[in-house]
mmCIF file of C-alpha atoms in Angstrom:
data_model
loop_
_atom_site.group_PDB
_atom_site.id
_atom_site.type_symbol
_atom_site.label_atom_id
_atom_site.label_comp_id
_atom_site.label_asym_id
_atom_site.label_seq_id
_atom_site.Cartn_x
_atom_site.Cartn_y
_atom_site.Cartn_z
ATOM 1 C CA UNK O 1 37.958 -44.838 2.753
ATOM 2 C CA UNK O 2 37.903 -41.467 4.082
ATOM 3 C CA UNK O 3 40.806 -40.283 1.523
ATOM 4 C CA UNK O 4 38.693 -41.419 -1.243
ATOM 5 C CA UNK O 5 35.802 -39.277 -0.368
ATOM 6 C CA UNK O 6 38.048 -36.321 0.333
ATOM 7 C CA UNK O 7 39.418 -37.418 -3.078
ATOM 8 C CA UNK O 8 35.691 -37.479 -4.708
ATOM 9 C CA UNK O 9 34.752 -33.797 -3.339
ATOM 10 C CA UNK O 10 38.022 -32.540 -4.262
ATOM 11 C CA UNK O 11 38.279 -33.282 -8.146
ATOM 12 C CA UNK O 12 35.898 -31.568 -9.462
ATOM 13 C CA UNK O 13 37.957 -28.090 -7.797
ATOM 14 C CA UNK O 14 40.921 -29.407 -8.950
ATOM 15 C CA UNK O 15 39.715 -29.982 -12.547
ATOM 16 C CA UNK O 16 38.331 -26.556 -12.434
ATOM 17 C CA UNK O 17 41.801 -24.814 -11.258
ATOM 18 C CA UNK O 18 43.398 -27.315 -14.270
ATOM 19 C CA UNK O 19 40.727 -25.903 -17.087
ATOM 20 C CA UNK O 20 41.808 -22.364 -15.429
ATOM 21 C CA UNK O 21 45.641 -23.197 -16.200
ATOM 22 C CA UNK O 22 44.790 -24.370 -19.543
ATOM 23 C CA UNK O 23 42.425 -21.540 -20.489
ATOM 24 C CA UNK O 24 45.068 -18.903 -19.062
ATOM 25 C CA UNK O 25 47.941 -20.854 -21.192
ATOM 26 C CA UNK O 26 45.723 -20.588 -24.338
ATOM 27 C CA UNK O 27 44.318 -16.739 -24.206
ATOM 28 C CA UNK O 28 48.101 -16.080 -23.038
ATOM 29 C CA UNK O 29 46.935 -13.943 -20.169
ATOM 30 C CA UNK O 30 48.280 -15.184 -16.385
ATOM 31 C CA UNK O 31 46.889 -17.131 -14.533
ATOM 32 C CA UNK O 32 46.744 -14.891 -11.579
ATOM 33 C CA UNK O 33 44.568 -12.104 -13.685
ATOM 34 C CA UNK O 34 41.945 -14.432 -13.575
ATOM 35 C CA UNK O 35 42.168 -15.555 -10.308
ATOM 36 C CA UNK O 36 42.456 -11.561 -8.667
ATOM 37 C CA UNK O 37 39.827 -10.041 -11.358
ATOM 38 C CA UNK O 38 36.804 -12.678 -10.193
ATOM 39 C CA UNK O 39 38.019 -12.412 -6.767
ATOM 40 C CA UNK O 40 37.823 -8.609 -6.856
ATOM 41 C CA UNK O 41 34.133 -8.974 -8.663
ATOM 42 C CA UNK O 42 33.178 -11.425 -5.916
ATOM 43 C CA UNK O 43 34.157 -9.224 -3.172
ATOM 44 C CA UNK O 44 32.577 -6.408 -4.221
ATOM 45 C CA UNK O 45 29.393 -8.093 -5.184
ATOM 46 C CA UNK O 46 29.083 -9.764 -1.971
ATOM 47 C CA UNK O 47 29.607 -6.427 -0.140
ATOM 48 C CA UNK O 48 27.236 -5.231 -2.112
ATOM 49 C CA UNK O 49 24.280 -7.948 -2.191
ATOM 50 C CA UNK O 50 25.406 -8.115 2.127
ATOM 51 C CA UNK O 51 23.824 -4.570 2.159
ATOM 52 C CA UNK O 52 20.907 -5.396 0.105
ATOM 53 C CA UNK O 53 20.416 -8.351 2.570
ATOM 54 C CA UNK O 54 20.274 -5.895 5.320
ATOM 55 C CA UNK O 55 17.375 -3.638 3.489
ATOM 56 C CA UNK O 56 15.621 -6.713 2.637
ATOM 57 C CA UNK O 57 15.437 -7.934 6.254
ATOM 58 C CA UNK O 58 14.699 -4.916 7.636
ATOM 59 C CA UNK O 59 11.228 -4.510 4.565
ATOM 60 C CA UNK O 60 10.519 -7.742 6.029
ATOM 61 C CA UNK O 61 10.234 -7.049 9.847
ATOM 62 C CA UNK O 62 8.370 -4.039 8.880
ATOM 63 C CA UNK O 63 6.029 -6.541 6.762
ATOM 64 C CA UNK O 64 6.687 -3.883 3.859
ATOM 65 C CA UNK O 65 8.679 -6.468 1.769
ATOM 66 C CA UNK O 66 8.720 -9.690 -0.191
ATOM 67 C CA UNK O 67 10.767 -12.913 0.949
ATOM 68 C CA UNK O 68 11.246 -13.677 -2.825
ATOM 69 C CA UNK O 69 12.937 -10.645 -2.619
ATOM 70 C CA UNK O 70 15.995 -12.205 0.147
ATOM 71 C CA UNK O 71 15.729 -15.623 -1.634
ATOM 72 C CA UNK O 72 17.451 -13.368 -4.846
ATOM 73 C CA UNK O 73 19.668 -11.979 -3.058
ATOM 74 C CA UNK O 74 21.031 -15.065 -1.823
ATOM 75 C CA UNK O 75 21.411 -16.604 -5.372
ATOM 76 C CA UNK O 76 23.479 -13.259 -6.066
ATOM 77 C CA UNK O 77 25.486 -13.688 -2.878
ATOM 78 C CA UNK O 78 26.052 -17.793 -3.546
ATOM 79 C CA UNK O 79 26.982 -16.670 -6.928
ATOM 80 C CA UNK O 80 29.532 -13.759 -5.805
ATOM 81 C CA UNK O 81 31.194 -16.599 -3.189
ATOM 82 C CA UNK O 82 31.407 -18.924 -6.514
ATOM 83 C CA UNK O 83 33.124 -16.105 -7.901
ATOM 84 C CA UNK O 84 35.566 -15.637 -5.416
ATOM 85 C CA UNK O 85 36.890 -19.339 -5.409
ATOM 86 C CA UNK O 86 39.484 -19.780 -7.784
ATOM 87 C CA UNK O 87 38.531 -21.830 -10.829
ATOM 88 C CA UNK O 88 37.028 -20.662 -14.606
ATOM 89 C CA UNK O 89 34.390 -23.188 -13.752
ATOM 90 C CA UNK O 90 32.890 -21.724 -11.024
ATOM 91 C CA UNK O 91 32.980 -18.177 -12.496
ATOM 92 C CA UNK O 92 31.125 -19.226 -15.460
ATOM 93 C CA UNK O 93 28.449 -21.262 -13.150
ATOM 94 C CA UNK O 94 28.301 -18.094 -11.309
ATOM 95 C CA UNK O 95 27.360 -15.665 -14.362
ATOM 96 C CA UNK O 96 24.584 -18.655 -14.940
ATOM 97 C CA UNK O 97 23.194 -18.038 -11.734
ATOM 98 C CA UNK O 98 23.407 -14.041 -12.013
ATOM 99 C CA UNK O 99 22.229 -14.501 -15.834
ATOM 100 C CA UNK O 100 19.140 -17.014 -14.282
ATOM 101 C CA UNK O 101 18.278 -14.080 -11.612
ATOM 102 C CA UNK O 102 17.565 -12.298 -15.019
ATOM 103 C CA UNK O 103 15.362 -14.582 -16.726
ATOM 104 C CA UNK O 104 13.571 -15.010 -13.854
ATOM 105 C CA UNK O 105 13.419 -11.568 -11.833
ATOM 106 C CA UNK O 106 9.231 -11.444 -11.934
ATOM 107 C CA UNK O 107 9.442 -14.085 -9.349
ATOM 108 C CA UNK O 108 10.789 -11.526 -6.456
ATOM 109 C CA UNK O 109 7.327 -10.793 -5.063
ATOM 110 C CA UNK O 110 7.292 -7.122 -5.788
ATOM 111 C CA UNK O 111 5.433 -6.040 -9.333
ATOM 112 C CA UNK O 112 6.753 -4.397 -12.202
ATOM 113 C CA UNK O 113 6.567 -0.619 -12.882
ATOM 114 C CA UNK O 114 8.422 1.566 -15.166
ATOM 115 C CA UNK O 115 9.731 4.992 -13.829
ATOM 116 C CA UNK O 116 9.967 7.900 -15.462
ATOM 117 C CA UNK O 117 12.895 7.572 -17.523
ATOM 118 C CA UNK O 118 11.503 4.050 -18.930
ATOM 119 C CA UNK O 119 13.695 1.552 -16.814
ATOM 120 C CA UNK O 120 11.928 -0.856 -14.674
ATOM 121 C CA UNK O 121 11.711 -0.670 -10.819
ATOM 122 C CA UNK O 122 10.136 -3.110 -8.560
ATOM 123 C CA UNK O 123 7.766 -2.073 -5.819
ATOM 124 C CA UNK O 124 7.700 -3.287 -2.663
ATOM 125 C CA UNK O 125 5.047 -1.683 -0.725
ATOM 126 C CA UNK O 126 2.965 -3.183 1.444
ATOM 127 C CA UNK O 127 -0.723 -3.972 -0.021
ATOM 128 C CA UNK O 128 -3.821 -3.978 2.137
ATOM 129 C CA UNK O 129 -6.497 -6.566 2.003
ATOM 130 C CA UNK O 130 -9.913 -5.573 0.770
ATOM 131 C CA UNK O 131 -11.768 -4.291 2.852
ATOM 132 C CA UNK O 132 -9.273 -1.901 4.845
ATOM 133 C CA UNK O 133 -9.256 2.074 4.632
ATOM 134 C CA UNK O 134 -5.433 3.281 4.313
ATOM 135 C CA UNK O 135 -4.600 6.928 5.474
ATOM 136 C CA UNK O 136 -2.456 8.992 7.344
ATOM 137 C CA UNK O 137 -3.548 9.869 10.631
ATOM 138 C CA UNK O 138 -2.148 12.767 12.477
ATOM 139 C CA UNK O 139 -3.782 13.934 16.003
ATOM 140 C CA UNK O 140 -4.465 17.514 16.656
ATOM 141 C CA UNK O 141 -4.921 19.276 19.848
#
């Protein structure tokens, strides 16, 4: 019984690495381009989101940033470890996640501005409730 379901979670990998083989054979392009180009992407955009993780966490112990904002980078860093396993399959399900992040990006807590050169830039400053006076305060003697 265990074999089967060690059988069960295997297939669809294996079915994934035998769409690869047949993809490869029909584009006439190795096999092994595939596999060390989206391993390459997938390292570098999980190095990449890791330090983003780091920023985010350290907005949100300062209460300056969103959760929304982690929960994205996440998806991005699930998506670059999809990436990194071998398989066409999981590459493409990864651009769907990256190309979802997209569609959906208003959802990260912060709001929308445009800077000066027109692209768009999300805030994530930390908003006061009504009622409370913001300032700097510096003491003099």
């Amino acid at each position: 019984m265990p074999f089967i379901v060690l059988v069960w979670l295997l297939l669809p990998w294996f079915l994934d690495l035998w769409l690869t083989f047949v993809v490869a054979k029909a584009v006439g392009v190795s096999v092994w381009l595939f596999f060390l180009v989206s391993a390459a992407l997938g390292i570098a955009l999980l190095v990449w989101e890791w330090r983003r993780v780091q920023t985010y966490w350290r907005a949100l112990r300062r209460l300056e940033g969103s959760p929304w904002q982690l929960l994205a980078s996440v998806r991005r860093g699930l998506a670059a470890l999809l990436l990194i396993l071998p398989g066409l399959g999981s590459d493409v399900l990864a651009v769907l996640l990256l190309c979802l992040g997209r569609r959906f990006s208003a959802h990260t807590g912060g709001s929308q501005s445009s800077n000066g050169d027109g692209r768009r830039a999300t805030e994530t400053a930390y908003r006061a409730p009504p009622g409370v006076i913001e300032g700097e305060f510096r003491r003099e003697e």
